[in-house]
Amino acid sequence: ITIGFLNTPQGVAYAILGMAPAVTGLYVSFFPLLVYIVMATSRQCSLGTDSITSMMTSKIVHQFALKPTGNSANDSALLPGLPYTAVEWSQVQVGTAVALMVGLWQLAFGLLGAGGLVVYFSDQLVQGFTCGAAVHVFSSQLKSVFGVKGMLDHFGVLKVIRTWINFFQVIKTTHIPTMITAFIAIIFLVVVKFGLNTSRRVIRVIRVPLPAELFVVIFGTLISAQVGLEANYGVSIIKRIPNGFPTPSTPTFAHMYNTTNPEDGFPTSLLSDTFAIAVVSLCLSITLALLFANQHGYAIDPNQEFKAQGLSKIFGSFFHCFPSSVSVARTAVQNDVGGRTQMVSVVQCAIVAVVIGALGQYMEPLPRACLGAIVMVSVLKLLFQIVQLVRLWHLSLVDWSIFVAVFLGVVILDVDIGLAVGVGWAIATVMLRLQKPKVGPLGRLPGTDIYRRTDVYLTAGEIPGVKIVRVDSPIYFANASYVKSRLYAWADLNNLITRWKETHKVDPTDNDSLKKEDFAYANNIAMDDDDEDEYPEGIVASLEPSVAQRRQSLLSSLSASLGTTRRNSVQAINLEDFSSQPRSYMSQGGLLKAEEEEEIPIKHLIIDCSEICFVDVTGVGFLKKTQSECAAIEVELLLACTNKPVRDMLALCGAVDYIQPHQYFVTLHDAVLYALKVQKQPNRYTASHKVNGLE
């Protein structure tokens, strides 16, 4: 009942926001729900009119619908057999055509299985978008609330900025009675919605939030009728809300064609505009559906939601409805007052049906300023989301940038363009983070077969003669050069290659020699080495003094207990004991003997592939070239923890000619045991291990 009473004034207000006759807002609150109730998987979403969707629809209605002629007699004359004037009927026809197009887009999304794309709409993206769209909605009501004269309707890029500039240019024409009426309504709505309805003591008594909007409609209508706000004070009112249900009619696109230039055909801008409305509507709807589904412990089907909303709009377009959408405010209220299923929408439809059939005419004296106040206050919570920027600044700079990008894009450019900017930047941040993944050395925790980052776990010791490096991301075309740079730096391969070139004369005709083309991503690519989370040797000295002191104190205590004086001291390991110990927990006493300054040449490079979920052709080429270079300088490359997609891609790209099956290992510890066993065997490297002659 609460939602039904709330939907009635919002339906009228958002219809006027969408530049449509007021009664069509009641139709949108009734007909689309008949389909959505049956097909929806969300139990809390409240379908009907929505401020953002109505505002985006108004752009198309303003572009294609008829304009008033200025002759009051002609503009107010009703068409034969219709409860609309010529201008209003053209607005209805354009609105129903838009609803049909948006519904077809959304139905196509559902049939094509586009529900998986909702993962790109992060919380910060939705918050920034809805906050920016709320600025548009709030700005659109300045004319209704202040009653200024000469204020134009602006659309497109810089719409908000031009609207506010125009408002301050004509602010001296403010109609005082209209402004007073609106301000009284705003104060009442704010006190009830943000005062009484948020007080636990009040809610404990009344059990449900007070329908503030309904009170504004009732008292605004009564006062306007009794005082004569229009006749005596010049306050604009709704004037006409016809009773009864509309006669079904087929949506028409007649108003979309250019009658002066028929050769222009169907306007392509309508396709892009309706596509934007479809995406924005689904973005808001699915986000709310997922939010409340997680809260109440059930699952939704995004593709089914797409189909439900698409068919509801298509059905509504035959009954004078402009595009419907899920309302953020009503859905939140529906959840707060205890709505658990779509039976709420059934009761809502019954209440709206009564208003359409018999009570609509009693709302005709309602001032438009009251409707503007309802719209303004309804988006205040969305506007308050701007305070999230302070919290995000301290939590995540990337998430903060996503919020700012989409918010500024929506406010400065336009709603649809801003959403595209936000989605593009969100995807770009993911790619930028994957472009510079974590690449770092691993060491063994004493007494275990567990390997962890040596720059994070201070007790993790490196294995003599073995370099273990983990790559924490896929290897693909965008990050292969960076991974190569970090991998070679941590494994000290650059120095080994330099020494090899100094001690060997390269024969251009020798296929077994280390040639220029053997190198993967030659060192002529300058890579930033600025990963603050990775600590090469000597990094402790560059840390802040307090941090460095704490780390050095911990190092000293660990060194005393382990008998070492360096953080990553080289440890000599008894190979007989190492290979014979159980894999899980090996005796530290039989394995670790500190030999602090002993230099053992690197003979094995192990890449931990546990975090590499896929590689592309460029990534496979990088691994093949790395194998070529390692084989030339007599360092054996081993791959540990590779998953099946990675192995399949390596086989498909011919990596079997470079990386042999014996170089793959199920676990990292198996690779280490193999490397240590091989190092015991003299003259392990022969010509057969070179680039083109692998065993």
XYZ file of C-alpha atoms in Angstrom, residues 2 5-6 188-189 191-198 202-203 205-216 333 337:
29
model
C 2.870 2.350 0.835
C 0.613 5.576 -2.695
C 4.234 6.537 -3.373
C 7.963 19.180 4.434
C 9.447 16.369 2.311
C 11.605 16.792 7.402
C 9.500 13.667 6.848
C 11.859 11.661 4.610
C 15.158 12.500 6.324
C 13.823 13.184 9.809
C 10.777 11.213 10.853
C 11.241 8.272 8.474
C 14.848 7.777 9.579
C 9.154 7.014 15.138
C 9.354 3.939 12.903
C 5.534 3.344 16.501
C 4.190 3.801 12.967
C 5.904 0.643 11.594
C 6.109 1.986 7.994
C 7.599 5.194 6.566
C 5.178 8.059 6.127
C 4.231 8.569 2.428
C 5.449 12.163 2.339
C 4.909 12.528 -1.405
C 1.289 11.458 -1.041
C 0.728 14.068 1.668
C 2.213 16.743 -0.607
C 11.445 1.923 0.363
C 8.840 -1.557 4.666
